[in-house]
Each structure stands twice: as C-alpha cells, then as structure tokens.
PDB file of C-alpha atoms in Angstrom:
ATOM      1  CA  UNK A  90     113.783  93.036 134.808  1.00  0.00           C
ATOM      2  CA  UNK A  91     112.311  90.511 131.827  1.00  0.00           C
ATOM      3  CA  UNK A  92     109.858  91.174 129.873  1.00  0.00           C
ATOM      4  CA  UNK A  93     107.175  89.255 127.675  1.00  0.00           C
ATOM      5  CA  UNK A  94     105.951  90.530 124.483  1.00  0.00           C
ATOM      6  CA  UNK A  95     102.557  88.798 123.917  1.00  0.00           C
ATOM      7  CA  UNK A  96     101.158  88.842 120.133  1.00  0.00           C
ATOM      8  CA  UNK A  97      98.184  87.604 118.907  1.00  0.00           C
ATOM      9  CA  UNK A  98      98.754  85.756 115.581  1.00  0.00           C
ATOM     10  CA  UNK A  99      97.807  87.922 112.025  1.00  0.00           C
ATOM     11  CA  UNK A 100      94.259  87.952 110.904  1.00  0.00           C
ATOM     12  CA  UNK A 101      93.762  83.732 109.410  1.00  0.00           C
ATOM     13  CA  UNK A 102      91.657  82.694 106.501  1.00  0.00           C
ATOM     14  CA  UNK A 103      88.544  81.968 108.542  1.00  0.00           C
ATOM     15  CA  UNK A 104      86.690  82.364 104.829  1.00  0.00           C
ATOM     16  CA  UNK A 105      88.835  79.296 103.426  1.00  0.00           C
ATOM     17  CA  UNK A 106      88.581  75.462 104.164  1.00  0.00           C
ATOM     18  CA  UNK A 107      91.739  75.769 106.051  1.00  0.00           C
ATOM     19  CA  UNK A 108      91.427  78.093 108.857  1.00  0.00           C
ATOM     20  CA  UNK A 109      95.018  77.466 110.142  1.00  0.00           C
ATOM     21  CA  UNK A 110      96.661  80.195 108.101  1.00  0.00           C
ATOM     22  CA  UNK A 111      97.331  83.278 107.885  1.00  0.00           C
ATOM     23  CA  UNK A 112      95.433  85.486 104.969  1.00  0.00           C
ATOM     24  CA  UNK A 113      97.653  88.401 102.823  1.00  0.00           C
ATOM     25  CA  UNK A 114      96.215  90.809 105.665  1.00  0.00           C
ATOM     26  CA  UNK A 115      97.615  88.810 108.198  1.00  0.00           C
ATOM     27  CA  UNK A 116     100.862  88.167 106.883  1.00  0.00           C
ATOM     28  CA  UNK A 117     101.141  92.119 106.224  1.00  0.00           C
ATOM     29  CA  UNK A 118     100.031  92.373 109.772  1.00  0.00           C
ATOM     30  CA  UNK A 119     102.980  90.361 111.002  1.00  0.00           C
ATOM     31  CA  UNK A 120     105.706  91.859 108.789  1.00  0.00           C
ATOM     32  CA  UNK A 121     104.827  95.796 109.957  1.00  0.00           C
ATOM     33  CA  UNK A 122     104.952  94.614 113.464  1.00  0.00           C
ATOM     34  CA  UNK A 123     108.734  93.405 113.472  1.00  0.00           C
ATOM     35  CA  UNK A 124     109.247  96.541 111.520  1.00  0.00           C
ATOM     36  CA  UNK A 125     107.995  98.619 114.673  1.00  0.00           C
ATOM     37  CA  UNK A 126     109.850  96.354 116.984  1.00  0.00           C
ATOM     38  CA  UNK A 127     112.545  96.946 114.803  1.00  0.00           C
ATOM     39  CA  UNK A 128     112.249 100.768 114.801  1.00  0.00           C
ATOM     40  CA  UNK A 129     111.486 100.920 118.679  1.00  0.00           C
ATOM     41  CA  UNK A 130     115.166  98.742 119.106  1.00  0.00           C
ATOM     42  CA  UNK A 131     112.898  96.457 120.789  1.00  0.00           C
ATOM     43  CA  UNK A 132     115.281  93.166 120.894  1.00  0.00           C
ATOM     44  CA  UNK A 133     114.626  89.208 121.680  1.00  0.00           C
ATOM     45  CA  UNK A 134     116.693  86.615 123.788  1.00  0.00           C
ATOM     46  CA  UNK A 135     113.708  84.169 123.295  1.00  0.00           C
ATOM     47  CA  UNK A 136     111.078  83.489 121.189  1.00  0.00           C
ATOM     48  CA  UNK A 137     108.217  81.002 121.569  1.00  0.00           C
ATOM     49  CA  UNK A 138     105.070  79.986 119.383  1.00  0.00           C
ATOM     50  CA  UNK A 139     102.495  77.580 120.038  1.00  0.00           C
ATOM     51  CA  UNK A 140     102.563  74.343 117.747  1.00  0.00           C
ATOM     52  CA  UNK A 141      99.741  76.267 115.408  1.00  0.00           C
ATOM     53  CA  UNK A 142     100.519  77.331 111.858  1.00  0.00           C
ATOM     54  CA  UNK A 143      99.146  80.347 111.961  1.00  0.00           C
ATOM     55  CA  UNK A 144     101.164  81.366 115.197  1.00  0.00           C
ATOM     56  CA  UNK A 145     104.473  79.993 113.620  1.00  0.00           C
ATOM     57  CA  UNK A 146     103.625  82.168 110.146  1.00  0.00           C
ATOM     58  CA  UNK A 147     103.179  85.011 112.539  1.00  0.00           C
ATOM     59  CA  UNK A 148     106.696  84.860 113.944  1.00  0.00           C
ATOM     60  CA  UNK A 149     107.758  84.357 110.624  1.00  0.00           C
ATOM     61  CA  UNK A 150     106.108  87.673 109.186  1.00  0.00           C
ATOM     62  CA  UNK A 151     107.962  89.435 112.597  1.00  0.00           C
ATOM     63  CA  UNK A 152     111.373  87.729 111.988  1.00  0.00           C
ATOM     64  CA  UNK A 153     111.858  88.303 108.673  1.00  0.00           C
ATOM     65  CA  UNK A 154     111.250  92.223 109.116  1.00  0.00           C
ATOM     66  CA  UNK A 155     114.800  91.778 111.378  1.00  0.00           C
ATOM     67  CA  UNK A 156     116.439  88.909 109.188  1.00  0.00           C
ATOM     68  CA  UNK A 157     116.121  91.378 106.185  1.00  0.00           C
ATOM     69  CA  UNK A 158     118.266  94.064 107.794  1.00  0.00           C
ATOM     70  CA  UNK A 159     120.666  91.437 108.961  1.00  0.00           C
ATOM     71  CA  UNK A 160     119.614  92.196 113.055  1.00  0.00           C
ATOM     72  CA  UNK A 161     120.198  88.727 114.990  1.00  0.00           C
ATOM     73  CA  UNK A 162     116.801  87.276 116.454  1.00  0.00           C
ATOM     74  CA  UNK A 163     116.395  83.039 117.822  1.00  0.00           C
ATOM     75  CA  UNK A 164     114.733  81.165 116.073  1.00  0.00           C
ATOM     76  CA  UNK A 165     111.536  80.095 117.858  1.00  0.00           C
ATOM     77  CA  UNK A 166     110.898  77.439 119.939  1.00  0.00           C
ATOM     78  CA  UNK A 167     107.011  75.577 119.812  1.00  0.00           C
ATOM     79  CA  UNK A 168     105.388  75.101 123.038  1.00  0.00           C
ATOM     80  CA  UNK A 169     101.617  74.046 122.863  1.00  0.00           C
ATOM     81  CA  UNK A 170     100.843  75.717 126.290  1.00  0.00           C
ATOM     82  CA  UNK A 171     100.890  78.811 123.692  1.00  0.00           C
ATOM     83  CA  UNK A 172      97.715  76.747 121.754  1.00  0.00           C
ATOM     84  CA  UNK A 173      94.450  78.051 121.087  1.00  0.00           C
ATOM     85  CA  UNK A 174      91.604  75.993 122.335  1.00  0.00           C
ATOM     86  CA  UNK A 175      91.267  72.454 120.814  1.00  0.00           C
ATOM     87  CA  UNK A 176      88.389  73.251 117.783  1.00  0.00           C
ATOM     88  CA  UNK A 177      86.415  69.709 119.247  1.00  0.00           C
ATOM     89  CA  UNK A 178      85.747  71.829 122.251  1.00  0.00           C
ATOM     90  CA  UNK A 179      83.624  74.861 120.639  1.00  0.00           C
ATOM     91  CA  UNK A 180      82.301  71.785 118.079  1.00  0.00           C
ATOM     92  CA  UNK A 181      81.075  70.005 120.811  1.00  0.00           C
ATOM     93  CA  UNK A 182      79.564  72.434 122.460  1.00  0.00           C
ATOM     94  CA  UNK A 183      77.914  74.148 119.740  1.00  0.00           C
ATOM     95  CA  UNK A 184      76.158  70.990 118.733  1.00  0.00           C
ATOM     96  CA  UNK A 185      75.141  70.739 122.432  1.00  0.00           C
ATOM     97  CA  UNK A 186      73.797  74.316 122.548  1.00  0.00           C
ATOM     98  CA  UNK A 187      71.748  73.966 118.553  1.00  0.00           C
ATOM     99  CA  UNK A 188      69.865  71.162 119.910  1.00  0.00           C
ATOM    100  CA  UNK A 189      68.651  73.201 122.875  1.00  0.00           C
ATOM    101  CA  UNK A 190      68.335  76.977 121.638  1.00  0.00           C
ATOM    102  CA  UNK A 191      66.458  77.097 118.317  1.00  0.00           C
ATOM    103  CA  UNK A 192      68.041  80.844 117.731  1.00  0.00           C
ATOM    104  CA  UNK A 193      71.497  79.957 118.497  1.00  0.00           C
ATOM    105  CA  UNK A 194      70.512  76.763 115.874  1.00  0.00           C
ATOM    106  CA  UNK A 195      69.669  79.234 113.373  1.00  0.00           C
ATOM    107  CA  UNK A 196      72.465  81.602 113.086  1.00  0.00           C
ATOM    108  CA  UNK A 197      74.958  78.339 113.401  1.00  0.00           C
ATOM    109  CA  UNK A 198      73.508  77.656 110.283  1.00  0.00           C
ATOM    110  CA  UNK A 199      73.886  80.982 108.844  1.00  0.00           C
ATOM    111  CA  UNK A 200      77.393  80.883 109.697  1.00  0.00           C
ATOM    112  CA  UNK A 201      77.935  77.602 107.953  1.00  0.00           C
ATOM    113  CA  UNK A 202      76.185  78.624 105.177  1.00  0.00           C
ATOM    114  CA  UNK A 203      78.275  81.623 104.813  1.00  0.00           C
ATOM    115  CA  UNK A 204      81.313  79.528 105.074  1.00  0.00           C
ATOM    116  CA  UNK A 205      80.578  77.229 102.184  1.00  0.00           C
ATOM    117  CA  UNK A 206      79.615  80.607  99.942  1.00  0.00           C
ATOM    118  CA  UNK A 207      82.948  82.291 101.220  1.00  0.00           C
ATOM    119  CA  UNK A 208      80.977  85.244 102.252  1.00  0.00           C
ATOM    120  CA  UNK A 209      82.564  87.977 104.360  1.00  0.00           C
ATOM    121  CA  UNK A 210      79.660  87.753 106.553  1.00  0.00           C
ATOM    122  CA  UNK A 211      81.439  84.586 107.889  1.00  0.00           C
ATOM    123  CA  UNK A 212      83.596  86.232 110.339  1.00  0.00           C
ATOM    124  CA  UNK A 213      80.765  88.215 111.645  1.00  0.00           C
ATOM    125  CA  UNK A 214      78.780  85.382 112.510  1.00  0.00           C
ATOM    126  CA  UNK A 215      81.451  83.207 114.060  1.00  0.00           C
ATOM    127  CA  UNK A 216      82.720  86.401 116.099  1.00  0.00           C
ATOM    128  CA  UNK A 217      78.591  86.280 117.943  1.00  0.00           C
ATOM    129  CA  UNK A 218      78.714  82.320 118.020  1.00  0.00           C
ATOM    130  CA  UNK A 219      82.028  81.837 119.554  1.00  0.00           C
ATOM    131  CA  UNK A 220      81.197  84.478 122.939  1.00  0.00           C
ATOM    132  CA  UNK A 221      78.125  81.986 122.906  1.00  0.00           C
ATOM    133  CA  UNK A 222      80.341  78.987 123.419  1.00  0.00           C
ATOM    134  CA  UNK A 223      83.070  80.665 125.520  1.00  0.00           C
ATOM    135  CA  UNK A 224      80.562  81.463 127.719  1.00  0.00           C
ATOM    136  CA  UNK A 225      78.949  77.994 128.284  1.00  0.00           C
ATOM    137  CA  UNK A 226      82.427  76.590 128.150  1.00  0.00           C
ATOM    138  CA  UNK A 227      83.658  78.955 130.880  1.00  0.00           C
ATOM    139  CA  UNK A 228      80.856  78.077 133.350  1.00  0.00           C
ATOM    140  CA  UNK A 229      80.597  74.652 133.044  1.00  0.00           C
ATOM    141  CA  UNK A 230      77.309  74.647 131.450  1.00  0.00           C
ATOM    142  CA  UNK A 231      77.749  70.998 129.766  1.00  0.00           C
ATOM    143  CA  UNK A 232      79.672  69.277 132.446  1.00  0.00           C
ATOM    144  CA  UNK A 233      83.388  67.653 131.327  1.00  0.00           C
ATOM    145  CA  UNK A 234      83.708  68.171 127.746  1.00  0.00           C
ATOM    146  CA  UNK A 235      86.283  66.705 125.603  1.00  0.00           C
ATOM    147  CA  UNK A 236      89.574  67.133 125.479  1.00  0.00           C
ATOM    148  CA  UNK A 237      89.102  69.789 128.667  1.00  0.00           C
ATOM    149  CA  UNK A 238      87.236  71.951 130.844  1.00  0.00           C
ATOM    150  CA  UNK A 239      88.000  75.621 130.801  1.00  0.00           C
ATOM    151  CA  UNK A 240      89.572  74.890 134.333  1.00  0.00           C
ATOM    152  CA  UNK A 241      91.668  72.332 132.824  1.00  0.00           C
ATOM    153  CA  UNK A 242      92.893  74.435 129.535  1.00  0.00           C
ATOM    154  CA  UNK A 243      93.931  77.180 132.044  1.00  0.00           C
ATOM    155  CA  UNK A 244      96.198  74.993 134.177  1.00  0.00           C
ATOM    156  CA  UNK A 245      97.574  74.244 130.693  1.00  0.00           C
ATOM    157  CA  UNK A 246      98.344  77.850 129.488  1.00  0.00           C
ATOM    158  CA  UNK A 247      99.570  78.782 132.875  1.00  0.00           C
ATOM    159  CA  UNK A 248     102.257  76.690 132.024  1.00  0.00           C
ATOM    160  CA  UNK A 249     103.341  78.867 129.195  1.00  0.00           C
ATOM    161  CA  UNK A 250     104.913  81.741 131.145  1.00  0.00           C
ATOM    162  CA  UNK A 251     106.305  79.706 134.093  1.00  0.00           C
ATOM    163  CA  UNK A 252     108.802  77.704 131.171  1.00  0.00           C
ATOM    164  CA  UNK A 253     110.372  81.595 130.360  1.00  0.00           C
ATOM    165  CA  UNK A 254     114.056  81.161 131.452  1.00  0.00           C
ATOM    166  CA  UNK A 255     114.369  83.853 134.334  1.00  0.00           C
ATOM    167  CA  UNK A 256     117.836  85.020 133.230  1.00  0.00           C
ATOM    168  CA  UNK A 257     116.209  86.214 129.858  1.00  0.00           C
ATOM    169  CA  UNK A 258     115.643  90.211 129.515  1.00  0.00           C
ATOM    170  CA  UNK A 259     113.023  90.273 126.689  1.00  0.00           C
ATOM    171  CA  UNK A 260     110.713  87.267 125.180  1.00  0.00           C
ATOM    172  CA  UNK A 261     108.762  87.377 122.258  1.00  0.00           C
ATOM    173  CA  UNK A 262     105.386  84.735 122.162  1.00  0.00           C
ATOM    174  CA  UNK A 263     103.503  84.321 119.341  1.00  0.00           C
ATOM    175  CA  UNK A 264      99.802  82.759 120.274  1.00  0.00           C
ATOM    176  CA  UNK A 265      96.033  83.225 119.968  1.00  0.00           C
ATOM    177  CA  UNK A 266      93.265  85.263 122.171  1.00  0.00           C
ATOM    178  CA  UNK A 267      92.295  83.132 124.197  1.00  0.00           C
ATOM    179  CA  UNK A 268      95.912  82.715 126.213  1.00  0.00           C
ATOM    180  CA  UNK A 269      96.357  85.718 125.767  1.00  0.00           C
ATOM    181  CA  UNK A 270      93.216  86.651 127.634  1.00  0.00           C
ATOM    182  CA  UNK A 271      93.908  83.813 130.224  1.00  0.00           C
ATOM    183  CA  UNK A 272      97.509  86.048 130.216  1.00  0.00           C
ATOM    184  CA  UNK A 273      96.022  88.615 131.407  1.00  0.00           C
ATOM    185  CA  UNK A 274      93.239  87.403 134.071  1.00  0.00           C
ATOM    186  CA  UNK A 275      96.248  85.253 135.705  1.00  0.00           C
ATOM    187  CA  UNK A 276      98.354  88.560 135.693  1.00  0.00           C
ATOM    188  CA  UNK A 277      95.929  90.339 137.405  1.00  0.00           C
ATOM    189  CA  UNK A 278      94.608  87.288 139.941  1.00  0.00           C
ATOM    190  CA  UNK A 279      91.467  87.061 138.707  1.00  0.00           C
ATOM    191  CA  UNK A 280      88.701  84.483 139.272  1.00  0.00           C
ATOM    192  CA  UNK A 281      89.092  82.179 136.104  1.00  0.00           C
ATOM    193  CA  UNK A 282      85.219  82.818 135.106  1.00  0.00           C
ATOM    194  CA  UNK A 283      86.285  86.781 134.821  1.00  0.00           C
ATOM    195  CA  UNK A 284      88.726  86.095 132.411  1.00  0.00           C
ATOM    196  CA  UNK A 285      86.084  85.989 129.049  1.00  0.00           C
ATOM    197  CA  UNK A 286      86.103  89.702 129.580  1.00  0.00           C
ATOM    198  CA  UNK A 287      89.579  89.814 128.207  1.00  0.00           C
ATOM    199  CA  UNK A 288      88.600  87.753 125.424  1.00  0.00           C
ATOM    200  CA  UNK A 289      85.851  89.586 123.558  1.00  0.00           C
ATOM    201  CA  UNK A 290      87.975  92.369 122.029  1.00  0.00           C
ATOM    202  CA  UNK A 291      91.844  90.692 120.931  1.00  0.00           C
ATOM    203  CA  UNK A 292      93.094  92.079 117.902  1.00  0.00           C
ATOM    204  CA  UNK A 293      94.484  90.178 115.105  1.00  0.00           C
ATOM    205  CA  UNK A 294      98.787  90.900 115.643  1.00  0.00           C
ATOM    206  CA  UNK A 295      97.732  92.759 118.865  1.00  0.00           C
ATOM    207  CA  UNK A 296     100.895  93.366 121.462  1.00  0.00           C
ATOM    208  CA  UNK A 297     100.452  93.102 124.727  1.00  0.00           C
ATOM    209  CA  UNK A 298     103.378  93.315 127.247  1.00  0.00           C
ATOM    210  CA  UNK A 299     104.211  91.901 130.757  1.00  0.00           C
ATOM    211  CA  UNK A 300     107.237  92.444 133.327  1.00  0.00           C
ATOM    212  CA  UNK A 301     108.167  89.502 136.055  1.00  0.00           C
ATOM    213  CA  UNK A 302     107.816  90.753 139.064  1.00  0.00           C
ATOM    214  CA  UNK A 303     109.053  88.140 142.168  1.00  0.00           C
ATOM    215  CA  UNK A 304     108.210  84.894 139.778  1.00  0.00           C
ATOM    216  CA  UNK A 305     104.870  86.723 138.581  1.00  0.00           C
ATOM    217  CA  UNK A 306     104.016  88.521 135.818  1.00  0.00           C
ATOM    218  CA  UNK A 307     102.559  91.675 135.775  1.00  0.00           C
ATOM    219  CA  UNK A 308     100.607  93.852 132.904  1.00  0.00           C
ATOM    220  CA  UNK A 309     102.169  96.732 131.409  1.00  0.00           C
ATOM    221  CA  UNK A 310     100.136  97.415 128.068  1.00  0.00           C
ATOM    222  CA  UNK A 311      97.111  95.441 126.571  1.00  0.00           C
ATOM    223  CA  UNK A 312      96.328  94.865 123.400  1.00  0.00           C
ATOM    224  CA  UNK A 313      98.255  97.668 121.185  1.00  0.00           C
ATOM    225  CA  UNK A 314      98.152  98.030 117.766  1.00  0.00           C
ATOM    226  CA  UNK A 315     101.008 100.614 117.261  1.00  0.00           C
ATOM    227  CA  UNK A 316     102.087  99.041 114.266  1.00  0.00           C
ATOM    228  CA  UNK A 317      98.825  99.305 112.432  1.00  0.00           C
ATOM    229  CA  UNK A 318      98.812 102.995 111.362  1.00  0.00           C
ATOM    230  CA  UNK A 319      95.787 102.660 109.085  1.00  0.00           C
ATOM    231  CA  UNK A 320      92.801 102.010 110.287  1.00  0.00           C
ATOM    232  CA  UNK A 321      91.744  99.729 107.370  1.00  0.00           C
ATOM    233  CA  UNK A 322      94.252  97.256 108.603  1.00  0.00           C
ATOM    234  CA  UNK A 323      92.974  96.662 112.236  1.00  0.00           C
ATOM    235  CA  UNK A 324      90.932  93.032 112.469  1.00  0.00           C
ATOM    236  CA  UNK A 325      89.914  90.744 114.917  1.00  0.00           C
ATOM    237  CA  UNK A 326      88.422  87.853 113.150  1.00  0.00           C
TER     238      UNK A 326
END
C-alpha cells in the first residue's frame, strides 16, 4: 500500500517585501517535523515540492533533520502541480471586488497599510481578505480571470498525485493550502465549490496523509501538527 505525506510549507514572511520565504518560525517548523518523522521511522522513496521557495526551504528544514543523523532520504524533485495559486489571481480579483464593496475596499487598505509598517496585524488582515477572494474565485463571480479559473487550477493540481510512481511505498510532498485542500475535496469526491471548506483552517507545516486505494487516494489524517508540542509554535498565516 503507498502512501502520501502531504505538508504544508513553514509559516513565510508575509510581514517582509518578499513573501516567498520562510521566517525563523517556519524554518523551526520544518526542522522539528523531520525530527518526528524521524522518531516515528517514518521513511521516503520520493519526495516532491512545488517550484516555490518557500516549499523547497520546507523540505530542506525536513531533510536536514535526517541528513544530520546520516539516515538516506531523495533529494526532491519540483513539480508545479504542487504550486500555490498564481498571486495575479487574488490581485486581480481583489482590485475587482475594492471597486465594488466599499468595506472590503477599506480593510484592503488596512492590510496594505499594515504591510508597509510591518505590523503583525498584517497576517490577520490578509487571513479575512483572502476567504473573500477564494470565495469569489471559487464561484466564478468575475468570469475567466487570468492565468485560470478555479476549475482550471484544479485540473492542474489533480495532476500532482496522478505523477506518484505506483511502485513507491511512502512519498513525501511539500506544498501550500490550497492543494492541499483541493487534496482533500478530490480524495473525498467532492463538488469542486465544497472544497474552500478545507481551506480556511491549514496549518503552517501541517501533515496530512493519504493511502492509494485502486489508482485513488484516500484520507487517512488531516491536518496534524504532532510535531508542534508547544502551542506557541502553531501558525497559519
């Protein structure tokens, strides 16, 4: 029987001007989860990241907790179907939605303001405005938007899992909540439009596992922090 162990990347520096990395949180996040994979003799015969940096620094965090005690682990192979959501899509349709919804308008601008004062507050307010566009972007509010529909970005992570050699026992993938939520609503053969209720709660290095079951695969744990003991440590944005 295979298995897929799904991880959300470490917490990223969402209060920097470059997003696309992981903060000293994050990086911690990454290194105590290969130490529980580690200590649960949980081994790899694959590993795959998307092409993001902040996926890629993730697997790094998780390999070198094995590398360090000399256990064997592959070296991971990038495969974009493992990609968050292009940012012009949640740009796009943010702009859309401030020109129509004064309120929405208002705490965009919060949140940018936030951003360019490096305020913790930042997170907060992208965590309310993001759902916002999800939403939209997940019913088809504004029509085809640039560089693809939710539809579209679906058929493109369902490619992710179908490329996992099926003479492979265990596979590590290093991505971002929004696969992984698409993950999960595929696993369970849900409607596409369900899936955002996956997507509200992902946690920053979060584990989630899956066993192939006739060419499908099926959930076996969601979004587990066993790694992250102390409370303090536990992030989503």
């Amino acid at each position: 029987m295979s298995y897929l162990y799904l991880v959300r990347h470490g917490q990223a520096d969402r209060l920097g001007k470059n997003y696309d990395q992981l903060t000293e949180l994050g990086w911690k996040q990454a290194n105590l989860l290969g130490e529980y994979f580690k200590l649960q003799r949980i081994e790899f015969d694959s590993v795959y990241t998307g092409t993001l940096n902040r996926q890629k620094q993730t697997a790094e965090g998780i390999i070198k907790s094995f590398t360090n005690d000399q256990f064997c682990i592959p070296d991971p192979i990038e495969n974009s179907a493992w990609d968050e959501f292009d940012s012009r899509m949640w740009l796009g349709i943010a702009a859309k939605i401030r020109n129509a919804n004064p309120s929405f308008a208002k705490l965009y601008e919060s949140y940018k303001n936030a951003w360019e004062d490096g305020k913790e507050e930042t997170r907060h307010y992208f965590q309310e405005l993001i759902q916002l566009v999800l939403a939209d972007w997940v019913n088809g509010v504004w029509g085809s938007i640039e560089p693809y529909t939710f539809e579209e970005y679906v058929e493109k992570v369902s490619k992710g899992p179908l490329q996992i050699p099926v003479d492979v026992k265990s596979t590590l993938v290093i991505s971002s909540s929004t696969p992984i939520a698409i993950m999960m609503g595929l696993s369970c053969k849900m409607n596409y439009k369900e899936f955002p209720i996956f997507m509200k709660s992902i946690l920053n290095s979060s584990l989630s596992v899956f066993h192939r079951e006739n060419n499908h695969w099926e959930p076996v744990s969601w979004n587990g922090t066993p790694h992250l003991q102390n409370p303090d440590l536990i992030t989503i944005v």
